[in-house]
CSV table of C-alpha atoms and ligand atoms in Angstrom, one decimal:
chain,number,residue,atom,x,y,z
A,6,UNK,CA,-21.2,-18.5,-16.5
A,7,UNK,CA,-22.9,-17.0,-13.6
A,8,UNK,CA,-23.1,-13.0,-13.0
A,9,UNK,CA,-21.1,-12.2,-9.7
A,10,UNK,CA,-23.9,-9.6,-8.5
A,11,UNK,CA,-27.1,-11.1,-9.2
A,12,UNK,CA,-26.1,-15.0,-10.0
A,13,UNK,CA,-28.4,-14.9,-12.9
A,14,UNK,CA,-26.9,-17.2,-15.7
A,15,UNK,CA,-25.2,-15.9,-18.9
A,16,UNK,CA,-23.9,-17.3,-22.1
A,17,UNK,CA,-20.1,-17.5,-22.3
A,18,UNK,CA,-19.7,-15.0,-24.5
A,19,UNK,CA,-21.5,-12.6,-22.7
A,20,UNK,CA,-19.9,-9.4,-21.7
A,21,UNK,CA,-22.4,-7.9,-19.6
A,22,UNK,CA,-25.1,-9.7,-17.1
A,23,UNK,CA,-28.9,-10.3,-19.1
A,24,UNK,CA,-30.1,-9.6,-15.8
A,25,UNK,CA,-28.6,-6.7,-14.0
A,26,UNK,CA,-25.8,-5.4,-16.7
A,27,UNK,CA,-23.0,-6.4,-14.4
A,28,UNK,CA,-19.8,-6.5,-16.2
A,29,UNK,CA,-18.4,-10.5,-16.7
A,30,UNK,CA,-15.3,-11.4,-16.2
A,31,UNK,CA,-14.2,-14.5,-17.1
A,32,UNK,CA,-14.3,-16.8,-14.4
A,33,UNK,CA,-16.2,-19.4,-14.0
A,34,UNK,CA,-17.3,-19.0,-9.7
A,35,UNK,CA,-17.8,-15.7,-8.4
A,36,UNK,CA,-14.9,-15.6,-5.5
A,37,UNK,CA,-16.0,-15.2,-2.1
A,38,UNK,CA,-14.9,-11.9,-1.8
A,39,UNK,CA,-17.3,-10.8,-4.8
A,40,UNK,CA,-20.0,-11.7,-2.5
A,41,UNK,CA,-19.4,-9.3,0.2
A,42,UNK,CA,-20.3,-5.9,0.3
A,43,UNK,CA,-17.9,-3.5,0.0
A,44,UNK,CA,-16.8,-1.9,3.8
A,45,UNK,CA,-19.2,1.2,4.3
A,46,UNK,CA,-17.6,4.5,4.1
A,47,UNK,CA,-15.6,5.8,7.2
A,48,UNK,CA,-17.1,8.1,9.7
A,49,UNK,CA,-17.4,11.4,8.9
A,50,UNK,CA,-15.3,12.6,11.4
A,51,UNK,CA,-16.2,15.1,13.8
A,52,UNK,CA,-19.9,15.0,13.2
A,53,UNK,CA,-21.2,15.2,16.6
A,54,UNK,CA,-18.4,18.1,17.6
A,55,UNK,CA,-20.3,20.1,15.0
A,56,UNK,CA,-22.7,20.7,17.3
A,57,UNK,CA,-20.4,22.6,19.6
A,58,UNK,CA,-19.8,25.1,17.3
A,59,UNK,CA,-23.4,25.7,17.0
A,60,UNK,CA,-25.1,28.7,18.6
A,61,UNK,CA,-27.1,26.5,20.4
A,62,UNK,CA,-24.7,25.0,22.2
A,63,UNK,CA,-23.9,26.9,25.7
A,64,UNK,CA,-27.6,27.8,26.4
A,65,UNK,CA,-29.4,25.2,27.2
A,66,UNK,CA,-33.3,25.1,26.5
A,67,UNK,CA,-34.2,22.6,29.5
A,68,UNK,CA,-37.2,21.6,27.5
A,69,UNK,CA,-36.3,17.5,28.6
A,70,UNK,CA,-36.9,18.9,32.2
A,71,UNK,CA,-39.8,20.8,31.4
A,72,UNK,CA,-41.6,17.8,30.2
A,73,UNK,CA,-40.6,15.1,32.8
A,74,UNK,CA,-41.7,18.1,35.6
A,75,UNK,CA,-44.9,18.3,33.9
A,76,UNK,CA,-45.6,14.8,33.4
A,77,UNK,CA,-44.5,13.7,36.7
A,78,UNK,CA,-44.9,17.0,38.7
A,79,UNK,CA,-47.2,20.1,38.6
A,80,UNK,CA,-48.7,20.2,35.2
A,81,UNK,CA,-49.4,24.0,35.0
A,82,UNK,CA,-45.9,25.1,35.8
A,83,UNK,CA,-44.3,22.6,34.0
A,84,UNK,CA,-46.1,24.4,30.8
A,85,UNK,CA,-45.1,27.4,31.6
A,86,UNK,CA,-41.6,25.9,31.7
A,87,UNK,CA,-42.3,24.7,28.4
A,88,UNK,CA,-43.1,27.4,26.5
A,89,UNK,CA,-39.9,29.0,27.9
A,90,UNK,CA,-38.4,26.4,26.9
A,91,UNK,CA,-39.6,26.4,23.5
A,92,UNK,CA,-38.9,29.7,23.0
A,93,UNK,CA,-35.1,28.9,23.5
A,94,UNK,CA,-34.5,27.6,20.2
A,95,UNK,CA,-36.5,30.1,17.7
A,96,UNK,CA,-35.2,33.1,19.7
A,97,UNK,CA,-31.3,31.3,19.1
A,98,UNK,CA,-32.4,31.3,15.5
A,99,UNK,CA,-33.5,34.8,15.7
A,100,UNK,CA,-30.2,36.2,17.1
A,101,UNK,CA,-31.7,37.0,20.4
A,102,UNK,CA,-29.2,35.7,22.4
A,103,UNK,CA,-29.6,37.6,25.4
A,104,UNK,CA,-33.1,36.4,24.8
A,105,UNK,CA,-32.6,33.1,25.0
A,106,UNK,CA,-30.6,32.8,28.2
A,107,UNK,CA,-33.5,35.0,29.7
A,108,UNK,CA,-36.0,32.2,28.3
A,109,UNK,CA,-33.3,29.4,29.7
A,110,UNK,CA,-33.3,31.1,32.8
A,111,UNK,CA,-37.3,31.3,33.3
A,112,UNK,CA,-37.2,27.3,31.8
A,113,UNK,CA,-34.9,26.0,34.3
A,114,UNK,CA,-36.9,28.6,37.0
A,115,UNK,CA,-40.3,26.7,36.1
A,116,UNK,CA,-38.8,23.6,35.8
A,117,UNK,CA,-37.9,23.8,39.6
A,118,UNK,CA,-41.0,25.7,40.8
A,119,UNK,CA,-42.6,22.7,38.9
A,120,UNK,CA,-40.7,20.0,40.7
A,121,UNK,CA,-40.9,21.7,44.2
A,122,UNK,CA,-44.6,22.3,44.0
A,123,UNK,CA,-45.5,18.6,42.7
A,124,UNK,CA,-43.2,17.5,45.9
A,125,UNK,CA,-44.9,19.7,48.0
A,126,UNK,CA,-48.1,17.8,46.7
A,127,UNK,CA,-47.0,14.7,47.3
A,128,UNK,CA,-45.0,15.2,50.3
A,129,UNK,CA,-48.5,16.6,51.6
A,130,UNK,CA,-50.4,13.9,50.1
A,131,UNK,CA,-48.0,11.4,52.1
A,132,UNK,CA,-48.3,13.4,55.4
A,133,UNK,CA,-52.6,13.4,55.0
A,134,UNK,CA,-52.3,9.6,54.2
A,135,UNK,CA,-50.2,9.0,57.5
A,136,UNK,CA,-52.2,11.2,59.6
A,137,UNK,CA,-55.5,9.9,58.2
A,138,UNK,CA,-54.2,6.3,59.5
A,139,UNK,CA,-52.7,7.4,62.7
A,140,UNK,CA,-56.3,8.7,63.6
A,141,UNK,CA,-57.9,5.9,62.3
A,142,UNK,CA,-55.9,3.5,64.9
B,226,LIG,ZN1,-26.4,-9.9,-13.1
C-alpha cells in the first residue's frame, strides 16, 4: 500500500509509513480528499481593529508626507518634517503625549512649508522658463 502523505510505498502490514511515519489505514488509494490540505485556520478576527486601540492611533506622525515632500519638494524642510515626524512614535512610546501632537503638529507644519516652498520653486522655475522664451521671440 501507498502512504496517504508522502506516497512512499509500504508493506501491507505496515502500521506506520517507512518514509514519513504517517499512520496507515487500510486502504488501498489515498481518497482525494487526503490529498488536499486541510482549510487554513480562520482569521483572527479583529486584527487590524487592534490598532485602534493603540496609543498611536489619533496622532498621526505624517512621516509618509514628510518623505514624498522631500523627495519631490524642498529637501531641507522636508527633513525637518521628518525628524518631527520621527519623533512621533518614540515620544508615543514614552508617554509624552502632549509631546507627540506637538511633534505632529511641527510634522504636518514642515510637511506644508515643504510642499509650498518646492511649488514656489517650480512655479518660479516655470515663470523664468516662459519669460526666458517670450524674450527670446
Ligand atoms: Zn509516508
Amino acid at each position: 500500500m501507498y502512504c496517504p502523505n508522502c506516497g512512499a510505498r509500504n508493506s501491507e502490514e505496515a502500521t506506520n509509513c517507512s518514509n514519513c511515519g504517517q499512520e496507515l489505514r487500510r486502504i488501498e488509494t489515498p481518497g482525494p480528499e487526503e490529498a488536499v490540505p486541510p482549510p487554513p485556520p480562520p482569521e483572527p478576527g479583529g486584527q487590524a481593529q487592534t490598532t485602534s486601540y493603540g496609543p498611536q492611533s489619533d496622532v498621526p506622525n505624517y512621516l509618509v508626507q514628510a518623505i514624498l515632500t522631500t523627495i519631490f519638494c524642498c529637501l531641507p524642510f522636508g527633513i525637518v518634517s521628518i525628524v518631527y515626524a520621527a519623533q512621533v512614535n518614540g515620544k508615543l512610546q514614552a508617554g509624552d503625549r502632549a509631546g507627540a501632537v506637538q511633534s505632529s503638529r511641527n510634522a504636518r507644519m514642515w510637511a506644508w512649508i515643504s510642499f509650498g516652498s518646492g511649488l514656489v520653486l517650480i512655479v518660479g522655475y516655470l515663470i523664468l522658463l516662459v519669460v526666458g522664451a517670450l524674450a527670446q521671440s
